[in-house]
């Protein structure tokens, strides 16, 4: 399971980003086909000169209106899909509490039926005795001698119904509390633990910030200072640095890819934040491509100089005779 979760975290792009890219590409194709059909209809329209330009302007306005309407429908459909997904996720989160509540209600009903059976068994002999005491109670006018079994059964059932109603109310209240907690904290256990004291905002207006080890700005400042004070022993050392430059930039790009994936799946961020990290990652990927083109450029413009070091004539010491 750890390996599967790690593979999912390292997946590029994430499943959410892949779905968004697929949807955007499909919609872009649909827009292109619709614009092509509109352009073809405008090209086939009769007339020349001013009439054709007016017709083209009208077609453009119509196309923009259609595009706005399509975007509006798409936005409404996306909101509906998001609402449906949120409802399904809420049902999944609330399912354990609802199963527990159903089981509790079933046990409460079974207990009530058991008390009903017990009340009937207790009231039966008293009811048989009432067959003798009821006529005597009618004759003497004493109600406590009349129908003793029926009164005993009703009293026991009234107590059982009140107890069942109280149990069911407690079960439903507990279900409502658990559903509210599941709705408030939909993530895993790690997001429901208490916040440590160093990261709780203080009340004196100063914000307490606790950094848990990832200080990207310090690493970037160290790299900048290293580049400023860099004094290579030779230009071949610079060539080695340029050869390894794409790998270094790819590591930096992967940093923002990981931040984008964790922002989308783990952190309590909005989706726009993950999209921003993903944009930075794509920009850095372009920088990696540019760094890869720098290596052949460096080798081509300094081919003779590099050959003196990589393939010296009669050894390195002999080749030093040409140094100026």
Coordinates of C-alpha atoms in Angstrom, one line a residue:
X1 CA 0.0 0.0 0.0
X2 CA 2.9 2.4 0.7
X3 CA 4.4 1.7 -2.7
X4 CA 1.0 2.3 -4.4
X5 CA 0.5 5.6 -2.6
X6 CA 4.0 6.7 -3.4
X7 CA 3.5 5.8 -7.1
X8 CA 0.3 7.8 -7.1
X9 CA 2.0 10.8 -5.6
X10 CA 4.8 10.6 -8.2
X11 CA 2.3 10.3 -11.0
X12 CA 2.7 13.2 -13.4
X13 CA 0.3 14.6 -14.1
X14 CA -2.1 13.7 -11.3
X15 CA -5.4 12.1 -12.2
X16 CA -7.2 15.3 -11.5
X17 CA -4.9 17.3 -13.8
X18 CA -5.1 14.6 -16.4
X19 CA -8.9 14.7 -16.4
X20 CA -8.8 18.5 -16.6
X21 CA -6.4 18.4 -19.5
X22 CA -8.5 15.8 -21.4
X23 CA -11.6 17.9 -20.9
X24 CA -9.9 21.1 -22.0
X25 CA -8.5 19.3 -25.1
X26 CA -11.8 17.9 -26.0
X27 CA -13.5 21.2 -25.7
X28 CA -10.8 22.9 -27.7
X29 CA -11.4 20.5 -30.5
X30 CA -15.1 21.1 -30.4
X31 CA -14.5 24.9 -30.5
X32 CA -12.2 24.6 -33.4
X33 CA -14.7 22.5 -35.4
X34 CA -17.5 24.9 -34.7
X35 CA -15.3 27.9 -35.7
X36 CA -14.3 26.1 -38.9
X37 CA -17.9 25.4 -39.8
X38 CA -18.8 29.0 -39.1
X39 CA -15.9 30.2 -41.3
X40 CA -17.0 27.8 -44.1
X41 CA -20.5 29.1 -44.0
X42 CA -19.2 32.7 -44.2
X43 CA -17.0 31.9 -47.1
X44 CA -19.9 30.3 -49.1
X45 CA -22.2 33.3 -48.4
X46 CA -23.1 35.3 -51.6
X47 CA -22.1 38.9 -52.1
X48 CA -18.9 40.9 -52.3
X49 CA -17.3 44.0 -50.9
X50 CA -19.2 45.8 -48.2
X51 CA -22.1 43.3 -48.0
X52 CA -19.6 40.4 -47.5
X53 CA -17.8 42.4 -44.8
X54 CA -21.0 43.1 -43.1
X55 CA -22.0 39.5 -43.3
X56 CA -18.6 38.5 -41.9
X57 CA -19.0 41.0 -39.0
X58 CA -22.4 39.5 -38.2
X59 CA -21.1 36.0 -38.4
X60 CA -18.3 37.0 -36.0
X61 CA -20.7 38.5 -33.5
X62 CA -22.9 35.4 -33.8
X63 CA -19.9 33.1 -33.3
X64 CA -18.8 35.1 -30.2
X65 CA -22.3 34.9 -28.8
X66 CA -22.4 31.1 -29.4
X67 CA -19.0 30.7 -27.8
X68 CA -20.2 32.7 -24.7
X69 CA -23.4 30.6 -24.5
X70 CA -21.4 27.3 -24.9
X71 CA -19.0 28.4 -22.1
X72 CA -22.0 29.3 -19.9
X73 CA -23.5 25.8 -20.5
X74 CA -20.1 24.2 -19.8
X75 CA -19.7 26.1 -16.6
X76 CA -23.2 25.1 -15.5
X77 CA -22.5 21.4 -16.4
X78 CA -19.1 21.6 -14.5
X79 CA -20.9 23.0 -11.4
X80 CA -23.5 20.2 -11.6
X81 CA -20.8 17.5 -11.9
X82 CA -18.9 19.0 -9.0
X83 CA -22.1 19.0 -6.9
X84 CA -22.8 15.4 -7.8
X85 CA -19.3 14.3 -7.0
X86 CA -19.5 16.2 -3.7
X87 CA -22.8 14.5 -2.8
X88 CA -21.3 11.1 -3.6
X89 CA -18.2 11.8 -1.5
X90 CA -20.5 13.0 1.3
X91 CA -22.4 9.7 1.1
X92 CA -19.2 7.7 1.3
X93 CA -18.0 9.7 4.2
X94 CA -21.3 9.3 6.1
X95 CA -21.8 5.6 5.2
X96 CA -20.1 4.2 8.3
X97 CA -22.1 6.4 10.7
X98 CA -25.3 5.6 8.9
X99 CA -24.6 1.8 9.1
X100 CA -23.9 2.1 12.8
X101 CA -27.1 4.1 13.3
X102 CA -29.2 1.5 11.3
X103 CA -27.7 -1.3 13.4
X104 CA -28.5 0.6 16.6
X105 CA -32.1 1.2 15.5
X106 CA -32.5 -2.4 14.6
X107 CA -31.2 -3.5 18.0
X108 CA -33.5 -0.9 19.7
X109 CA -36.5 -2.3 17.8
X110 CA -35.6 -5.9 18.7
X111 CA -35.3 -4.9 22.3
X112 CA -38.7 -3.3 22.2
X113 CA -40.2 -6.5 20.7
X114 CA -38.6 -8.5 23.4
X115 CA -40.1 -6.3 26.1
X116 CA -43.5 -6.6 24.3
X117 CA -43.3 -10.4 24.5
X118 CA -42.2 -10.3 28.1
X119 CA -45.2 -8.0 28.9
X120 CA -47.6 -10.4 27.2
X121 CA -46.2 -13.3 29.2
X122 CA -46.5 -11.4 32.5
X123 CA -50.0 -10.1 31.7
X124 CA -51.4 -13.5 30.7
X125 CA -51.7 -15.1 34.2
X126 CA -52.8 -11.8 35.6
X127 CA -55.5 -11.6 32.8
X128 CA -56.7 -15.1 33.7
X129 CA -57.0 -14.0 37.3
X130 CA -58.9 -11.0 36.1
X131 CA -61.6 -13.2 34.7
X132 CA -62.6 -13.8 38.4
X133 CA -61.8 -10.4 39.8
X134 CA -63.4 -8.3 37.1
X135 CA -67.1 -9.3 37.8
X136 CA -66.5 -8.8 41.5
X137 CA -65.0 -5.4 40.9
X138 CA -68.0 -4.4 38.7
X139 CA -70.3 -5.5 41.5
X140 CA -68.4 -3.6 44.2
X141 CA -67.5 -0.6 42.0
X142 CA -63.8 -1.1 42.5
X143 CA -61.9 -0.3 39.3
X144 CA -58.6 -1.7 40.6
X145 CA -60.1 -5.2 40.5
X146 CA -61.3 -4.8 36.9
X147 CA -59.1 -5.9 33.9
X148 CA -55.8 -6.2 35.8
X149 CA -54.0 -8.0 33.0
X150 CA -55.0 -5.4 30.4
X151 CA -53.8 -2.6 32.7
X152 CA -50.5 -4.3 33.4
X153 CA -49.8 -4.9 29.7
X154 CA -50.6 -1.3 28.8
X155 CA -48.3 0.0 31.6
X156 CA -45.4 -2.2 30.6
X157 CA -45.9 -1.3 26.9
X158 CA -46.0 2.4 27.7
X159 CA -42.7 2.1 29.6
X160 CA -41.1 0.1 26.7
X161 CA -42.2 2.7 24.1
X162 CA -40.8 5.6 26.1
X163 CA -37.5 3.7 26.5
X164 CA -37.4 3.0 22.8
X165 CA -38.1 6.6 21.8
X166 CA -35.3 7.8 24.1
X167 CA -32.8 5.3 22.6
X168 CA -33.8 6.2 19.1
X169 CA -33.5 9.9 19.8
X170 CA -30.0 9.4 21.2
X171 CA -29.0 7.3 18.2
X172 CA -30.2 9.9 15.7
X173 CA -28.5 12.7 17.6
X174 CA -25.3 10.7 17.6
X175 CA -25.7 10.1 13.8
X176 CA -26.3 13.8 13.2
X177 CA -23.1 14.7 15.1
X178 CA -21.0 12.1 13.3
X179 CA -22.3 13.3 9.9
X180 CA -21.5 16.9 10.8
X181 CA -18.0 15.9 11.8
X182 CA -17.5 13.9 8.6
X183 CA -18.7 16.8 6.6
X184 CA -16.4 19.2 8.4
X185 CA -13.3 16.9 8.2
X186 CA -13.6 14.9 5.0
X187 CA -9.9 13.9 4.8
X188 CA -7.9 11.2 6.6
X189 CA -7.0 11.0 10.3
X190 CA -3.9 13.1 9.8
X191 CA -6.1 16.1 9.1
X192 CA -8.3 15.6 12.1
X193 CA -5.7 15.6 14.9
X194 CA -5.2 18.6 17.1
X195 CA -2.9 21.3 15.8
X196 CA 0.4 21.6 17.6
X197 CA 1.0 24.7 19.7
X198 CA 3.8 26.3 17.5
X199 CA 1.4 26.6 14.5
X200 CA -1.6 28.0 16.4
X201 CA -2.1 31.7 15.6
X202 CA -1.5 33.9 18.6
X203 CA -4.0 36.5 19.7
X204 CA -1.6 39.5 20.0
X205 CA -1.8 40.2 16.3
X206 CA 1.5 38.5 15.5
X207 CA 1.3 35.3 13.4
X208 CA 3.4 32.4 14.6
X209 CA 4.9 30.6 11.6
X210 CA 6.4 27.1 12.0
X211 CA 8.4 25.7 9.1
X212 CA 8.8 22.0 9.2
X213 CA 12.0 21.7 7.1
X214 CA 11.2 22.6 3.5
X215 CA 12.9 26.1 3.1
X216 CA 13.0 26.5 -0.6
X217 CA 14.0 30.2 -0.4
X218 CA 17.1 29.4 1.6
X219 CA 18.2 26.7 -0.9
X220 CA 17.6 29.2 -3.7
X221 CA 19.6 31.9 -1.9
X222 CA 22.5 29.5 -1.4
X223 CA 22.4 28.7 -5.1
X224 CA 22.4 32.4 -6.1
X225 CA 25.3 33.1 -3.7
X226 CA 27.2 30.1 -5.1
X227 CA 26.8 31.3 -8.6
X228 CA 28.0 34.8 -7.6
X229 CA 31.1 33.6 -5.9
X230 CA 31.9 30.7 -8.3
X231 CA 35.5 30.7 -9.6
X232 CA 36.0 27.6 -11.7
X233 CA 39.5 26.0 -12.0
X234 CA 39.0 25.7 -15.8
X235 CA 36.4 26.0 -18.5
X236 CA 36.0 22.2 -18.7
X237 CA 34.6 22.4 -15.2
X238 CA 32.0 24.8 -16.6
X239 CA 31.2 22.4 -19.4
X240 CA 30.6 19.6 -16.8
X241 CA 28.3 22.0 -15.0
X242 CA 26.4 22.7 -18.2
X243 CA 26.1 19.0 -18.9
X244 CA 24.5 18.4 -15.5
X245 CA 22.3 21.6 -15.7
X246 CA 19.2 19.9 -17.3
X247 CA 19.2 17.3 -14.5
X248 CA 19.4 20.0 -11.8
X249 CA 16.6 22.1 -13.5
X250 CA 14.5 18.9 -13.7
X251 CA 14.9 18.4 -10.0
X252 CA 13.7 21.9 -9.4
X253 CA 10.8 21.4 -11.8
X254 CA 9.9 18.1 -10.0
X255 CA 9.8 20.1 -6.7
X256 CA 6.9 22.2 -8.0
X257 CA 5.2 19.2 -9.6
X258 CA 5.2 17.5 -6.2
X259 CA 3.8 20.6 -4.6
X260 CA 1.1 20.8 -7.3
X261 CA 0.1 17.1 -6.7
X262 CA 0.1 17.5 -2.9
X263 CA -1.8 20.7 -3.1
X264 CA -4.5 19.0 -5.2
X265 CA -4.7 15.8 -3.0
X266 CA -3.4 16.5 0.5
X267 CA -3.2 20.1 1.5
X268 CA -6.2 22.2 2.4
X269 CA -5.8 24.4 -0.7
X270 CA -8.2 25.5 -3.4
X271 CA -7.7 23.9 -6.9
X272 CA -6.4 27.2 -8.3
X273 CA -3.3 27.0 -6.0
X274 CA -2.5 23.5 -7.5
X275 CA -3.0 24.9 -11.0
X276 CA -0.5 27.7 -10.2
X277 CA 2.1 25.3 -9.0
X278 CA 1.5 23.2 -12.2
X279 CA 2.1 26.4 -14.3
X280 CA 5.4 27.0 -12.6
X281 CA 6.3 23.3 -13.3
X282 CA 5.5 23.6 -17.0
X283 CA 7.6 26.8 -17.2
X284 CA 10.6 25.1 -15.6
X285 CA 10.2 22.1 -17.9
X286 CA 10.6 24.6 -20.8
X287 CA 13.8 25.8 -19.0
X288 CA 15.0 22.2 -18.9
X289 CA 14.5 22.0 -22.7
X290 CA 16.5 25.2 -23.1
X291 CA 19.3 23.8 -20.9
X292 CA 19.5 20.7 -23.0
X293 CA 20.1 22.9 -26.1
X294 CA 22.9 24.7 -24.4
X295 CA 25.1 21.6 -24.2
X296 CA 25.4 21.1 -28.1
X297 CA 25.7 24.9 -28.5
X298 CA 28.6 25.1 -26.1
X299 CA 30.4 22.1 -27.7
X300 CA 29.9 23.5 -31.3
X301 CA 31.2 27.0 -30.6
X302 CA 34.1 25.7 -28.5
X303 CA 34.8 22.5 -30.4
X304 CA 38.6 23.2 -30.9
X305 CA 39.1 24.2 -27.3
X306 CA 37.3 21.1 -26.0
X307 CA 39.2 18.8 -28.3
X308 CA 42.5 20.0 -26.9
X309 CA 41.3 18.8 -23.5
X310 CA 39.4 15.7 -24.4
X311 CA 41.8 14.5 -27.2
X312 CA 45.2 16.1 -26.5
X313 CA 48.1 15.6 -29.0
X314 CA 51.0 13.7 -27.3
X315 CA 49.4 14.1 -23.9
X316 CA 48.1 17.0 -21.8
X317 CA 51.5 18.4 -21.0
X318 CA 52.5 18.6 -24.7
X319 CA 49.2 20.3 -25.6
X320 CA 49.9 22.9 -22.9
X321 CA 52.5 24.4 -25.3
X322 CA 49.7 26.0 -27.3
X323 CA 48.3 27.8 -24.3
X324 CA 48.6 31.5 -24.3

